[in-house]
XYZ file of C-alpha atoms in Angstrom:
492
model
C 4.971 -75.310 27.162
C 7.131 -75.868 30.424
C 8.397 -79.153 32.235
C 5.628 -79.762 34.234
C 2.377 -78.696 31.468
C 3.624 -81.954 30.290
C 1.151 -85.365 31.213
C 2.418 -88.173 31.988
C 2.227 -89.989 28.561
C 3.364 -87.390 27.141
C 6.578 -86.723 29.542
C 7.010 -90.704 29.209
C 7.591 -90.364 25.442
C 10.149 -87.433 25.503
C 11.549 -88.662 28.441
C 13.172 -92.448 25.519
C 13.375 -89.691 23.280
C 16.051 -87.666 24.700
C 13.540 -84.754 24.465
C 15.366 -84.037 28.643
C 16.094 -86.042 31.343
C 14.364 -86.787 34.308
C 16.453 -85.239 36.034
C 15.516 -81.557 34.327
C 11.890 -82.622 34.741
C 12.119 -83.208 38.398
C 13.981 -80.130 39.103
C 11.328 -78.556 37.753
C 8.735 -79.529 39.669
C 11.056 -79.034 42.625
C 10.885 -75.324 41.885
C 7.079 -75.830 41.522
C 7.061 -76.542 45.360
C 9.281 -74.928 46.309
C 7.168 -71.704 44.871
C 3.854 -73.225 45.624
C 3.877 -75.703 48.909
C 4.250 -72.260 51.242
C 1.067 -71.213 50.070
C -0.870 -74.689 48.945
C 0.472 -76.509 51.865
C 0.420 -79.747 49.626
C 3.380 -81.466 50.992
C 4.313 -82.059 54.157
C 7.305 -83.823 53.140
C 9.586 -82.902 50.580
C 12.612 -85.068 49.618
C 14.384 -83.367 47.610
C 17.679 -85.569 47.722
C 16.485 -89.310 47.301
C 14.017 -87.689 44.593
C 17.189 -86.462 42.981
C 18.587 -89.367 42.963
C 15.671 -91.320 41.834
C 15.612 -89.468 39.078
C 19.695 -89.678 38.204
C 18.605 -93.285 38.347
C 16.128 -92.767 35.770
C 18.544 -91.260 33.477
C 20.869 -94.183 33.409
C 17.638 -96.574 32.833
C 16.551 -94.519 29.750
C 20.030 -94.179 28.498
C 20.993 -97.665 29.300
C 17.305 -98.695 26.984
C 16.207 -99.853 29.948
C 12.987 -98.101 30.491
C 9.382 -99.126 32.853
C 6.057 -97.943 32.523
C 7.160 -94.946 35.074
C 10.540 -94.083 34.865
C 11.790 -90.935 35.259
C 7.646 -89.134 36.340
C 8.190 -87.680 39.130
C 4.662 -88.856 41.816
C 4.174 -87.614 45.021
C 2.373 -90.046 47.697
C -0.297 -89.793 50.011
C 0.766 -89.585 53.828
C -1.089 -93.194 54.236
C 1.604 -94.916 51.879
C 4.288 -96.165 54.148
C 7.844 -95.134 52.768
C 10.882 -97.002 53.682
C 13.033 -93.592 55.536
C 11.099 -91.592 54.963
C 8.545 -90.239 57.368
C 4.762 -90.942 57.642
C 2.517 -89.222 59.220
C -1.080 -89.772 57.890
C -1.960 -86.358 58.818
C -1.398 -86.683 61.977
C 0.138 -86.023 65.548
C 0.356 -88.816 66.561
C 3.067 -90.432 63.787
C 4.885 -87.376 63.899
C 8.087 -88.377 63.939
C 7.220 -92.211 62.947
C 9.764 -92.849 59.673
C 8.877 -96.642 58.539
C 12.612 -98.960 58.843
C 10.143 -100.852 54.819
C 8.164 -99.130 51.656
C 4.332 -99.842 51.232
C 4.053 -102.742 48.669
C 1.939 -99.782 46.326
C 4.502 -97.781 46.530
C 7.621 -100.446 46.118
C 5.170 -101.186 42.218
C 5.622 -97.601 41.604
C 9.155 -98.137 42.331
C 10.328 -100.715 41.173
C 8.414 -99.576 36.915
C 11.203 -96.105 37.798
C 9.025 -93.657 38.849
C 10.011 -90.763 41.193
C 8.819 -89.680 44.383
C 8.344 -85.708 45.367
C 7.814 -86.580 48.837
C 4.030 -87.021 51.026
C 1.410 -84.869 50.115
C -1.424 -83.358 52.808
C -4.239 -85.244 54.529
C -7.022 -85.162 57.212
C -5.800 -86.848 60.564
C -6.191 -90.423 59.569
C -8.269 -89.990 56.177
C -10.808 -88.656 58.549
C -12.393 -85.886 56.408
C -13.636 -84.498 53.059
C -12.043 -80.872 52.458
C -8.574 -81.865 54.417
C -8.991 -79.309 57.409
C -8.495 -81.806 59.706
C -4.431 -82.304 59.353
C -2.450 -81.951 62.415
C -0.716 -80.133 59.293
C -2.451 -76.869 58.973
C -5.551 -77.609 55.576
C -4.632 -78.075 52.127
C -5.685 -74.637 49.801
C -7.407 -75.567 46.661
C -4.992 -74.298 43.465
C -8.729 -73.416 41.369
C -10.897 -69.666 42.553
C -13.930 -69.102 42.771
C -15.072 -65.653 39.189
C -16.213 -63.873 41.492
C -15.108 -64.133 43.732
C -10.556 -64.134 44.286
C -9.548 -64.055 48.103
C -11.648 -66.801 49.058
C -9.494 -69.654 50.348
C -11.396 -72.985 49.011
C -10.932 -76.870 50.073
C -9.302 -79.323 47.369
C -10.921 -82.131 49.112
C -10.480 -85.050 51.248
C -8.882 -86.422 52.104
C -6.237 -87.198 49.480
C -6.642 -83.310 49.721
C -2.702 -82.666 49.648
C -2.857 -84.951 46.940
C -5.148 -83.651 44.269
C -3.439 -79.358 45.262
C -0.150 -81.056 44.523
C -1.160 -82.800 40.494
C -3.797 -79.691 39.832
C -1.249 -77.218 40.561
C 1.225 -78.609 38.923
C 3.732 -79.623 42.026
C 3.263 -83.755 40.809
C 2.530 -85.428 37.053
C 0.619 -87.300 39.326
C -0.159 -88.896 42.910
C -1.272 -92.217 44.485
C -3.974 -91.285 46.986
C -7.056 -93.761 48.339
C -10.352 -94.477 48.964
C -12.754 -95.186 51.966
C -15.176 -92.594 50.702
C -15.157 -91.020 48.362
C -10.836 -90.107 49.303
C -9.764 -89.689 45.443
C -12.897 -89.521 43.346
C -14.512 -86.425 45.404
C -10.843 -84.717 46.109
C -10.702 -84.854 41.812
C -13.569 -83.538 41.228
C -13.057 -80.457 43.848
C -9.667 -80.000 41.839
C -10.650 -81.237 37.579
C -8.394 -84.371 37.934
C -9.150 -87.884 36.843
C -9.566 -90.216 40.340
C -9.788 -93.949 40.525
C -10.661 -95.860 42.568
C -10.321 -99.318 41.738
C -12.056 -103.017 43.319
C -11.259 -104.185 46.423
C -7.999 -105.961 46.323
C -6.924 -104.763 43.109
C -4.692 -103.138 44.817
C -2.345 -104.142 48.485
C -3.416 -102.396 51.343
C 0.035 -102.872 52.479
C 1.951 -100.933 53.872
C -1.275 -98.361 53.964
C -1.959 -96.353 57.354
C -5.825 -98.122 58.478
C -8.530 -96.438 58.416
C -11.306 -98.941 57.794
C -10.009 -102.043 56.668
C -13.115 -103.456 54.018
C -13.197 -100.456 53.128
C -10.278 -98.492 51.893
C -8.678 -98.427 48.199
C -5.366 -97.187 47.181
C -5.730 -95.447 43.984
C -4.467 -93.482 40.957
C -5.219 -89.218 40.519
C -4.075 -87.671 37.643
C -4.883 -84.495 35.069
C -5.929 -87.401 32.450
C -7.725 -90.904 31.794
C -4.717 -91.996 29.738
C -2.096 -90.823 32.785
C -4.521 -92.403 35.607
C -4.103 -95.561 33.951
C -0.743 -96.100 33.451
C -0.930 -95.338 37.443
C -3.129 -97.306 38.098
C -1.265 -100.792 35.863
C 1.843 -99.554 37.931
C 0.017 -99.816 41.795
C -2.144 -103.082 41.063
C -0.509 -106.377 41.703
C -1.381 -108.810 43.580
C -0.168 -109.389 47.038
C 0.244 -112.382 49.832
C 1.532 -109.872 52.545
C -2.755 -108.702 51.976
C -4.736 -111.201 52.719
C -7.245 -109.205 50.962
C -5.939 -109.227 47.443
C -6.763 -110.440 44.900
C -4.664 -113.178 42.482
C -5.638 -111.563 39.453
C -4.131 -110.282 36.153
C -3.738 -106.576 35.853
C -4.594 -106.114 31.985
C -3.913 -103.232 30.088
C -6.393 -100.137 30.880
C -3.861 -97.391 28.870
C -4.996 -99.412 26.129
C -8.809 -99.673 27.740
C -8.564 -96.160 26.955
C -8.243 -95.492 22.999
C -11.516 -97.856 23.045
C -15.135 -97.530 21.393
C -17.830 -97.694 23.997
C -20.681 -97.565 21.199
C -22.917 -100.453 22.396
C -22.031 -100.175 26.310
C -24.984 -100.651 28.083
C -25.048 -97.291 30.354
C -27.150 -97.346 33.160
C -28.426 -94.229 35.107
C -29.643 -94.762 38.366
C -32.944 -92.342 39.293
C -31.424 -92.752 43.686
C -28.844 -90.391 42.824
C -30.765 -87.045 41.080
C -30.521 -86.539 44.935
C -32.636 -83.641 46.778
C -31.257 -80.236 47.286
C -28.315 -81.011 45.098
C -27.227 -78.064 42.736
C -29.558 -77.504 39.132
C -26.075 -76.457 36.888
C -25.451 -80.943 38.511
C -28.273 -82.488 37.446
C -27.536 -80.445 33.987
C -24.462 -81.272 33.781
C -25.001 -85.439 34.444
C -27.761 -84.889 31.286
C -25.284 -83.996 29.706
C -22.734 -86.311 30.577
C -25.648 -89.235 29.045
C -25.996 -86.902 26.029
C -22.078 -87.364 25.006
C -22.374 -91.099 25.849
C -25.619 -91.655 24.180
C -23.856 -89.995 21.137
C -20.842 -91.861 21.008
C -23.074 -94.909 20.204
C -23.768 -96.185 23.859
C -27.598 -96.927 25.328
C -29.253 -95.667 28.014
C -30.544 -98.242 30.445
C -32.462 -95.819 33.553
C -31.781 -98.206 36.917
C -32.696 -98.561 40.339
C -30.446 -99.113 42.914
C -32.914 -98.712 46.179
C -30.778 -99.570 48.981
C -28.435 -96.163 47.674
C -30.970 -93.783 50.182
C -28.717 -95.977 53.509
C -25.928 -95.645 51.958
C -24.290 -92.391 54.154
C -25.608 -94.374 57.253
C -24.726 -97.585 56.637
C -21.041 -95.997 56.253
C -20.598 -93.687 59.005
C -21.623 -96.802 61.465
C -19.198 -99.121 59.633
C -16.372 -97.510 59.339
C -15.735 -95.070 62.460
C -15.906 -99.302 64.034
C -13.717 -100.350 62.167
C -10.835 -97.069 62.113
C -12.167 -98.039 66.769
C -10.296 -100.874 66.144
C -7.563 -100.095 64.274
C -6.338 -96.828 65.909
C -6.090 -98.924 69.204
C -2.773 -100.246 68.354
C -1.600 -95.703 68.854
C -1.150 -95.904 72.462
C 2.649 -94.466 72.743
C 3.943 -97.358 74.100
C 5.647 -99.290 69.891
C 5.693 -96.594 67.458
C 4.810 -92.192 66.919
C 5.028 -89.481 69.734
C 4.937 -90.407 73.816
C 2.914 -88.285 76.693
C 4.510 -89.144 79.972
C 2.167 -90.396 82.146
C 1.698 -91.654 86.807
C 0.842 -94.864 84.863
C -0.319 -97.072 81.781
C -3.042 -95.988 81.285
C -2.364 -92.475 82.546
C 0.783 -92.909 78.804
C -2.573 -94.214 77.525
C -4.662 -91.395 77.446
C -2.497 -88.320 77.660
C -0.817 -89.475 74.126
C -4.009 -90.838 72.409
C -6.055 -87.353 73.801
C -3.390 -85.033 72.474
C -2.109 -86.710 69.828
C -5.979 -87.066 67.897
C -7.455 -84.663 66.485
C -10.743 -84.134 66.910
C -12.539 -85.860 64.056
C -10.499 -88.682 64.746
C -12.090 -88.552 67.809
C -15.415 -87.804 66.892
C -14.999 -90.600 65.237
C -13.794 -93.172 66.480
C -15.972 -92.204 70.395
C -19.323 -93.466 67.632
C -17.193 -96.891 66.598
C -16.892 -97.905 70.261
C -19.850 -97.220 71.314
C -21.048 -99.384 68.236
C -18.928 -102.058 69.123
C -20.118 -101.995 72.505
C -22.131 -104.531 74.377
C -25.813 -104.010 74.080
C -25.646 -102.100 70.952
C -23.655 -104.860 68.711
C -26.784 -106.208 67.078
C -28.711 -103.309 66.738
C -26.308 -100.688 64.738
C -22.656 -102.893 63.401
C -24.092 -105.900 62.335
C -27.266 -104.087 61.401
C -25.338 -101.705 58.574
C -23.572 -104.834 57.437
C -27.034 -106.736 56.379
C -28.044 -103.498 54.635
C -23.744 -103.151 53.488
C -25.016 -106.694 51.846
C -28.258 -105.453 50.264
C -26.449 -102.382 48.702
C -23.707 -104.876 46.437
C -26.972 -106.863 45.373
C -28.118 -103.765 43.922
C -24.774 -102.764 41.904
C -25.218 -106.609 41.364
C -28.531 -106.938 40.272
C -28.316 -103.838 38.307
C -24.637 -105.428 35.892
C -26.666 -107.844 34.397
C -28.712 -105.256 32.608
C -25.425 -102.888 31.942
C -22.224 -102.398 31.448
C -21.267 -99.154 34.016
C -22.803 -96.477 35.472
C -23.106 -92.780 35.737
C -23.654 -90.491 37.933
C -22.362 -87.532 39.988
C -19.168 -87.818 41.956
C -20.053 -84.572 44.219
C -23.201 -82.825 45.303
C -21.168 -79.234 44.798
C -18.173 -77.965 43.673
C -15.189 -77.185 45.574
C -16.383 -74.605 49.267
C -14.272 -72.067 51.001
C -12.578 -72.845 54.095
C -15.467 -72.581 56.860
C -17.913 -72.803 54.741
C -19.940 -76.211 56.695
C -17.186 -76.176 58.827
C -19.997 -76.173 62.026
C -21.734 -79.153 60.980
C -20.254 -82.866 61.054
C -23.836 -84.128 58.452
C -23.586 -81.480 56.371
C -19.519 -81.955 55.797
C -20.854 -86.300 55.420
C -22.872 -85.096 53.144
C -20.365 -84.601 50.965
C -19.409 -88.395 50.469
C -23.220 -88.821 49.279
C -22.016 -90.227 45.885
C -19.457 -91.447 46.185
C -20.219 -93.636 49.446
C -22.123 -96.199 47.941
C -19.296 -97.962 45.660
C -17.065 -98.298 48.607
C -19.747 -100.416 50.783
C -19.759 -102.814 47.862
C -16.008 -102.411 46.969
C -16.373 -102.124 43.357
C -14.814 -99.784 40.414
C -15.508 -96.151 40.858
C -13.995 -93.069 38.659
C -14.840 -89.364 38.429
C -14.511 -87.832 34.958
C -13.736 -83.472 35.213
C -16.634 -82.853 32.481
C -17.170 -79.171 33.600
C -17.048 -75.710 35.414
C -19.747 -74.026 37.315
C -21.537 -71.140 37.784
C -18.209 -69.685 39.071
C -16.018 -71.381 37.417
C -15.286 -74.219 39.833
C -14.531 -78.027 38.136
C -17.169 -80.679 38.060
C -16.546 -84.496 37.566
C -18.911 -87.306 36.579
C -18.363 -90.526 38.816
C -18.373 -94.247 35.974
C -18.680 -96.979 38.820
C -18.166 -100.105 36.731
C -19.018 -103.877 37.692
C -15.951 -105.573 40.364
C -12.780 -106.205 38.641
C -13.587 -104.383 35.000
C -12.046 -101.578 35.835
C -11.500 -101.097 31.235
C -14.455 -101.264 31.211
C -14.215 -97.822 33.381
C -11.293 -96.244 31.443
C -13.167 -97.024 28.786
C -16.484 -94.501 29.835
C -14.152 -92.114 31.220
C -11.728 -91.628 27.803
C -14.771 -91.757 25.829
C -16.327 -88.429 28.632
C -13.133 -86.932 28.629
C -13.223 -86.971 24.672
C -16.549 -85.857 24.298
C -16.293 -83.222 27.206
C -12.692 -81.309 26.292
C -12.542 -80.426 29.592
C -10.100 -78.216 29.705
C -7.472 -78.151 33.083
C -6.335 -75.404 35.190
C -4.029 -73.324 33.979
C -0.114 -73.486 35.239
C -0.483 -71.092 37.909
C 2.872 -69.482 39.157
C 4.489 -68.440 42.912
C 3.048 -64.909 43.649
């Protein structure tokens, strides 16, 4: 087995046993990036020198017996997390020259625990997209291929597509992502990975470039449930710099993966059986139900009646918050600037040239729904519906311990497919958006392949701050499915 094929848990144990060094492990991943990233475009910035310095420091800690949960583990960081001294672009031209003088809380936590940062991964611009096609730095290629059409270049999902592609292609052992409408779970499903969106407030948003502040959830992507639990255990924790950060203890998520699910009540919401959903996804959902039942769980039918309004609600709330958050990008204090005849002309030129089409579309939608005469009709009404969606989840969790649903309405599609219709693109978030609106934890677990040999995921949704049960159920699915991850790919 090559070093890049190891899981985080395997590499952690092998590093402590002195089977190899952190420098050797990091170099193996940097060589893989050098060979494959020109094709996949998963990384925007590769931090070769800094990664090697961090690896040497990890080896010194290992030699001294001073190990933490991620000492020497090479990770990829979504280019939405500010990293001290390393360029942070958010996938946008307008932030192309921005080098933060500070570290986000999540990445600081990972560094505290000994992680090695390989670089910053590509993403949809300002996290707005479901395909990684809106990045100013070019699209990302999914390392998976269709059986019958190996020439087709597939999307990795978005917006955390670069992180997902990097982990799937063995260019990192794990990665950070952010989930606003499904941007961790949908790429995880498309790339055959485990993706976890924790409870809103579990991970600090401080130092994460904002898209929609009430919806943004930092979380991990990894190849196994155990690895994602290790990563979230490091990323999570209270942060006084973030007013929305929850002051709650971080449990042992890894231990939760080893528990059984006998006696747990798993809810199956009828509303997630969407019109037009491929039969193989519905069949896989029923297979997942059977696996959990066979493992000792009790299956309970539940209803989330306001789920059908989730997508419409999201595409009012998220653009509204985006229009407010992105108003700071004016070319005056940081980022790129275009000269103008006066200050207003400078603003207009900078924003017109700095933002891509999808960002401009969402800013315009958000500005419209917040404008005088439309605020009550759109934004305020959407917030009321959002409260009803949360109530649906709250009511269902009086009956069950977790919910099981599909993650995405399709497997990965090819670049160019669905791209001309924004509505079709937005429908990729159909099953993931409600959990973001409610702020409850959710994971995507790879459990099978479609007829073209592409991965499909099932989603586990849990009670607020009960990620432990989400990991327990996810691990049970993983054991039952025995999903075969993507074999290591080599440079052609």
